[in-house]
Coordinates of C-alpha atoms in Angstrom, one line a residue:
M1 CA 239.5 99.7 2.8
N2 CA 241.9 97.1 4.2
Y3 CA 242.2 95.4 7.7
I4 CA 245.5 94.5 8.3
I5 CA 246.3 92.8 11.4
F6 CA 249.5 91.4 12.6
G7 CA 249.3 89.1 15.2
G8 CA 245.5 88.0 14.4
S9 CA 245.5 84.9 14.8
G10 CA 246.3 84.6 19.1
F11 CA 243.7 85.2 21.5
I12 CA 243.1 89.4 21.0
G13 CA 242.8 89.2 17.2
T14 CA 240.7 86.3 16.9
H15 CA 237.9 88.3 18.8
L16 CA 238.7 91.9 16.7
I17 CA 238.2 89.5 13.9
H18 CA 235.1 88.4 15.1
L19 CA 234.0 91.5 15.6
L20 CA 235.5 93.3 12.5
K21 CA 233.6 90.6 10.4
N22 CA 230.1 91.0 12.0
E23 CA 230.2 94.9 12.4
C24 CA 232.8 97.0 10.1
V25 CA 233.8 94.9 6.5
K26 CA 231.5 96.5 3.8
P27 CA 231.8 94.6 0.5
G28 CA 235.0 95.3 -1.2
D29 CA 236.9 95.6 2.1
R30 CA 239.4 93.0 2.7
V31 CA 241.1 91.4 6.2
Y32 CA 244.3 89.9 6.5
D33 CA 245.3 87.8 9.5
L34 CA 249.3 88.4 8.6
D35 CA 251.2 85.8 11.9
I36 CA 253.8 83.3 12.3
V37 CA 250.5 80.6 13.4
M38 CA 247.7 80.2 11.1
P39 CA 244.4 79.5 13.3
G40 CA 244.2 75.8 14.4
E41 CA 247.9 75.5 15.7
E42 CA 250.0 76.2 18.4
G43 CA 248.8 80.3 20.0
V44 CA 245.3 80.5 18.6
V45 CA 242.2 80.8 20.3
P46 CA 241.3 76.7 21.6
G47 CA 238.2 75.5 18.9
I48 CA 239.0 77.8 16.3
V49 CA 240.4 75.9 13.9
E50 CA 239.2 76.4 10.8
K51 CA 239.4 80.1 8.8
N52 CA 236.8 82.6 8.7
D53 CA 234.7 83.4 5.4
G54 CA 235.9 86.7 3.9
V55 CA 239.4 86.7 6.0
E56 CA 242.9 86.1 4.0
Y57 CA 245.4 84.4 6.2
I58 CA 248.8 84.5 5.2
R59 CA 252.1 83.2 7.4
L60 CA 254.5 86.5 7.9
D61 CA 256.9 86.8 10.7
V62 CA 257.4 90.2 11.6
R63 CA 261.2 89.4 12.7
K64 CA 261.8 89.6 8.7
P65 CA 260.7 92.2 6.3
I66 CA 257.1 92.6 5.5
E67 CA 256.0 92.7 2.1
F68 CA 252.2 90.6 0.9
D69 CA 250.2 91.0 -2.1
F70 CA 247.3 93.6 -1.3
T71 CA 246.1 96.8 -2.9
P72 CA 246.2 99.2 -0.6
T73 CA 243.6 102.1 0.0
A74 CA 243.2 105.8 1.5
D75 CA 241.7 104.5 4.4
D76 CA 243.5 101.2 5.4
V77 CA 244.7 100.3 9.3
I78 CA 246.6 98.7 10.8
F79 CA 246.7 96.5 14.2
N80 CA 249.9 95.5 15.2
L81 CA 249.5 92.9 18.0
A82 CA 252.3 90.8 17.1
A83 CA 254.2 90.1 19.9
V84 CA 256.1 88.0 22.3
H85 CA 254.7 88.4 25.6
R86 CA 253.8 85.4 28.1
T87 CA 255.9 86.0 30.9
P88 CA 258.0 83.7 32.5
G89 CA 258.0 81.7 29.2
H90 CA 261.4 82.7 27.1
P91 CA 264.5 83.5 26.6
D92 CA 265.4 87.3 26.9
Y93 CA 266.3 87.5 23.3
E94 CA 263.1 86.8 22.0
Y95 CA 261.1 89.7 23.4
F96 CA 263.5 92.1 22.0
E97 CA 264.3 90.0 18.7
T98 CA 260.2 90.2 17.9
N99 CA 259.4 93.2 19.6
I100 CA 261.6 95.5 18.6
R101 CA 262.1 94.1 15.1
G102 CA 258.5 93.9 14.8
A103 CA 257.9 97.3 15.5
E104 CA 260.6 98.5 13.3
N105 CA 259.1 96.5 10.1
V106 CA 255.1 97.3 10.5
T107 CA 256.2 100.6 11.0
A108 CA 258.5 100.6 7.7
F109 CA 255.7 98.7 5.8
A110 CA 253.4 101.3 7.1
E111 CA 255.5 104.4 5.4
K112 CA 256.3 102.3 2.0
H113 CA 252.2 102.0 1.6
N114 CA 251.4 105.2 3.0
I115 CA 249.2 103.7 5.7
N116 CA 248.7 107.0 8.4
K117 CA 246.5 104.7 10.9
I118 CA 247.9 102.3 13.2
L119 CA 247.1 100.7 16.6
F120 CA 249.7 99.3 18.6
T121 CA 249.1 96.8 21.6
S122 CA 251.5 97.9 24.0
S123 CA 251.6 96.5 27.6
I124 CA 251.3 97.5 31.4
A125 CA 254.8 96.3 31.5
P126 CA 257.0 99.4 31.0
Y127 CA 255.9 100.5 33.8
G128 CA 257.3 97.9 36.5
A129 CA 256.1 96.4 39.2
A130 CA 255.2 98.7 42.3
E131 CA 251.9 99.4 44.4
E132 CA 251.6 102.8 43.1
L133 CA 249.0 104.2 41.0
K134 CA 250.5 104.4 37.3
E135 CA 248.1 106.7 34.7
E136 CA 249.4 106.9 31.3
T137 CA 251.8 110.5 32.2
T138 CA 254.1 108.5 34.7
L139 CA 257.7 107.7 33.3
P140 CA 257.7 104.1 32.6
T141 CA 260.5 102.7 34.3
P142 CA 260.1 98.5 33.1
S143 CA 262.1 96.3 35.4
T144 CA 261.3 92.7 32.9
P145 CA 262.5 92.2 29.5
Y146 CA 259.4 92.0 28.2
G147 CA 258.7 95.5 29.8
I148 CA 261.7 97.0 27.9
S149 CA 261.3 96.0 24.9
K150 CA 257.3 97.0 24.8
L151 CA 258.2 100.6 25.6
V152 CA 261.3 100.5 23.1
A153 CA 258.7 99.1 20.4
E154 CA 255.9 102.5 21.4
K155 CA 259.1 104.8 20.7
I156 CA 259.5 103.6 17.5
H157 CA 255.9 103.6 15.9
Q158 CA 256.4 107.2 18.0
M159 CA 258.9 108.1 15.3
W160 CA 256.6 106.9 12.7
Q161 CA 253.7 109.1 13.4
V162 CA 255.6 112.5 13.8
K163 CA 257.2 112.0 10.6
D164 CA 254.1 112.9 9.1
E165 CA 251.3 114.7 11.5
K166 CA 248.6 112.9 9.5
R167 CA 249.2 109.4 11.4
E168 CA 247.1 108.2 13.9
L169 CA 248.9 106.8 16.4
T170 CA 246.9 104.8 19.0
I171 CA 249.0 103.2 21.8
V172 CA 247.2 100.5 23.9
R173 CA 248.7 99.1 27.1
P174 CA 246.1 97.0 28.7
G175 CA 245.6 95.3 32.2
I176 CA 244.9 91.7 32.4
V177 CA 243.0 90.6 29.5
Y178 CA 240.6 87.5 29.7
G179 CA 238.0 86.4 28.1
K180 CA 237.6 82.7 26.2
G181 CA 240.2 81.1 25.3
E182 CA 242.7 83.0 27.5
H183 CA 244.9 80.1 28.9
G184 CA 246.9 83.1 31.5
N185 CA 246.0 84.0 34.7
M186 CA 242.1 84.6 34.9
T187 CA 241.7 81.2 33.1
R188 CA 244.4 79.4 36.1
L189 CA 242.5 81.5 38.7
Y190 CA 239.5 80.1 37.3
K191 CA 240.8 76.7 37.6
G192 CA 242.4 77.1 41.2
M193 CA 239.3 77.9 43.1
K194 CA 237.1 75.1 40.8
G195 CA 240.2 73.2 42.0
H196 CA 240.5 74.0 45.8
Y197 CA 244.5 74.9 45.5
F198 CA 244.2 78.5 44.8
M199 CA 245.1 80.3 48.1
Y200 CA 245.7 84.5 48.9
T201 CA 249.2 85.1 48.5
G202 CA 249.7 87.1 52.1
R203 CA 247.7 89.4 51.7
K204 CA 243.5 90.2 49.5
D205 CA 243.8 93.5 48.5
T206 CA 246.3 93.2 45.7
I207 CA 244.7 95.5 43.0
K208 CA 245.4 93.6 39.5
A209 CA 244.1 95.8 36.9
S210 CA 242.0 93.9 34.0
I211 CA 239.7 94.6 30.8
Y212 CA 237.5 92.1 28.7
V213 CA 238.7 90.7 25.6
K214 CA 235.5 92.0 23.9
E215 CA 235.4 95.3 25.5
L216 CA 239.4 95.8 24.8
V217 CA 238.5 95.3 20.9
L218 CA 235.2 97.9 21.2
F219 CA 237.8 100.3 22.4
F220 CA 239.8 99.3 18.8
K221 CA 236.8 99.5 17.2
C222 CA 235.9 103.0 18.3
R223 CA 239.0 104.4 18.2
M224 CA 240.2 102.9 14.8
M225 CA 236.5 103.1 12.8
D226 CA 234.6 105.6 14.9
N227 CA 236.8 108.3 15.8
S228 CA 239.8 110.8 13.4
F229 CA 242.6 111.7 15.4
P230 CA 246.0 112.8 13.9
G231 CA 248.9 112.6 16.3
T232 CA 249.5 110.3 19.0
D233 CA 247.3 108.9 22.2
I234 CA 248.3 106.8 25.0
F235 CA 245.4 104.5 26.7
N236 CA 245.9 102.7 29.7
C237 CA 243.0 100.0 28.7
T238 CA 241.8 98.6 32.3
F239 CA 238.5 99.0 34.4
E240 CA 238.4 102.0 36.6
P241 CA 238.7 101.9 39.8
A242 CA 241.5 98.5 39.1
Y243 CA 239.9 95.4 41.2
N244 CA 241.7 94.0 43.7
I245 CA 242.2 89.7 44.1
E246 CA 239.3 89.4 46.6
Q247 CA 236.7 91.5 44.4
I248 CA 238.1 89.4 41.0
C249 CA 237.4 86.3 43.0
E250 CA 234.1 87.1 44.7
T251 CA 233.0 88.4 41.1
M252 CA 233.8 85.5 39.3
K253 CA 232.4 82.8 41.8
K254 CA 229.2 84.7 42.1
A255 CA 229.2 84.7 38.2
T256 CA 230.2 80.7 37.9
G257 CA 228.4 79.6 41.0
L258 CA 231.8 78.6 42.6
K259 CA 231.7 77.9 46.0
Y260 CA 234.9 78.0 47.3
R261 CA 236.3 79.8 50.8
I262 CA 239.3 80.8 50.0
P263 CA 242.7 80.6 51.9
L264 CA 245.2 83.0 53.1
I265 CA 248.7 82.2 53.9
P266 CA 251.8 83.6 54.2
G267 CA 253.7 84.9 51.1
G268 CA 257.0 83.3 52.2
L269 CA 255.5 79.8 52.7
L270 CA 253.9 80.2 49.2
M271 CA 257.0 81.2 47.6
T272 CA 259.2 78.7 49.3
A273 CA 256.8 76.0 47.6
A274 CA 257.0 77.4 44.5
T275 CA 260.6 77.6 44.4
I276 CA 260.8 73.6 45.1
L277 CA 257.7 72.7 42.8
G278 CA 258.5 75.0 40.2
P279 CA 261.3 73.1 38.6
I280 CA 259.1 70.0 38.4
G281 CA 255.5 71.2 36.8
G282 CA 254.5 73.3 39.2
K283 CA 254.4 76.2 36.3
K284 CA 251.3 74.0 35.0
V285 CA 249.5 75.4 38.0
G286 CA 250.6 78.6 38.6
I287 CA 253.2 77.7 41.7
H288 CA 256.1 79.0 40.3
P289 CA 258.3 81.6 41.7
A290 CA 257.7 84.4 39.4
R291 CA 254.1 84.2 39.0
V292 CA 253.7 83.8 42.6
K293 CA 255.7 87.0 43.2
K294 CA 253.7 88.6 40.9
L295 CA 250.3 87.5 43.0
M296 CA 251.7 89.7 45.6
V297 CA 252.6 92.6 43.3
S298 CA 250.4 95.0 42.4
T299 CA 249.4 96.2 38.8
N300 CA 247.4 99.0 40.3
I301 CA 246.9 101.1 36.7
C302 CA 244.6 104.3 36.3
G303 CA 242.1 103.7 33.6
K304 CA 240.3 107.3 34.0
K305 CA 241.3 108.7 30.4
L306 CA 239.4 105.1 29.6
A307 CA 236.4 106.3 31.3
T308 CA 236.6 109.6 30.2
C309 CA 237.4 110.3 26.7
G310 CA 234.1 109.3 25.5
Y311 CA 234.1 105.2 25.6
T312 CA 231.0 103.8 26.7
F313 CA 231.8 100.4 28.5
H314 CA 229.5 97.6 27.7
Y315 CA 229.6 95.0 29.8
S316 CA 230.0 95.4 33.8
F317 CA 232.8 93.9 35.6
E318 CA 230.0 90.2 36.6
D319 CA 228.4 90.6 33.3
T320 CA 231.9 90.3 31.5
F321 CA 232.2 86.4 33.3
K322 CA 228.7 85.8 33.1
D323 CA 229.6 86.3 29.1
W324 CA 232.4 84.8 29.5
L325 CA 230.7 81.4 30.5
N326 CA 228.3 81.9 28.2
D327 CA 230.7 81.9 25.6
C328 CA 231.9 78.3 26.9
N329 CA 228.7 76.5 27.5
G330 CA 228.1 76.8 31.0
Q331 CA 230.9 74.3 31.0
G332 CA 233.3 76.6 33.3
L333 CA 235.8 79.6 31.7
F334 CA 238.2 78.2 29.8

């Protein structure tokens, strides 16, 4: 059996490879990390500088037709994690070039080699920014190039699946994914509280749907290796119900021992500061207009389908931060 992971050198992929090696791979199985970057280079989990035994690392660009030397089997599974995703951070065309061309090339590769199982990591970005609760059946109304490109990529994968009723496609739409090596929203939040410069922006009840990276890849395993499900299914991957920013902050503080009373300031004031500071380095600490705006809008994503599909969560919300802290030897969240 082949575990074929496109974008496997990144944050989620590194955790997925670790799980597969520890719990799934049997003698004769092969794990392929196909990525434009390799361990130890920019874009991978910090601290993972060596390649894992038993994993084949192949430098590959999903924007181009995909081919590499391997022996297909009837049980092969593809995890398509490859994407340009950080926003803000890229010119608009890069989201479309990588996310749409990548979907086309990955599904063409699967069709060529008769691979019938794909898990595709999409995003909650196709829902667009709004306060209303979003379920898997909610009409997507993406408002950013990233969200639009991810929705198109979903449709490309679905077109691949409907060509053969035996094919199995799982599309996951994760909320904020956090854990060791994330270096995104949750890491900035922790650093902001530790450095006493994080502030609630206009409100404390902004909902921020999220999921721990180890929980996410455990669901990948359950879905792709422990079950058979011809057809297409979409899952919002988030805690149910989703937590708001105050709950996240208080839980993180409790789990990590931080002592910081977070001030509440008017959103307009922080947006003005971000507009001034953003161009001169504010982006490094999250003081960027686009990020400040994201802080003030909920990502109100319903995780009820995941919670009731038979999958059992392995971590409580507080335990996720304790486990992350333990992975960092108690030195903080990074």
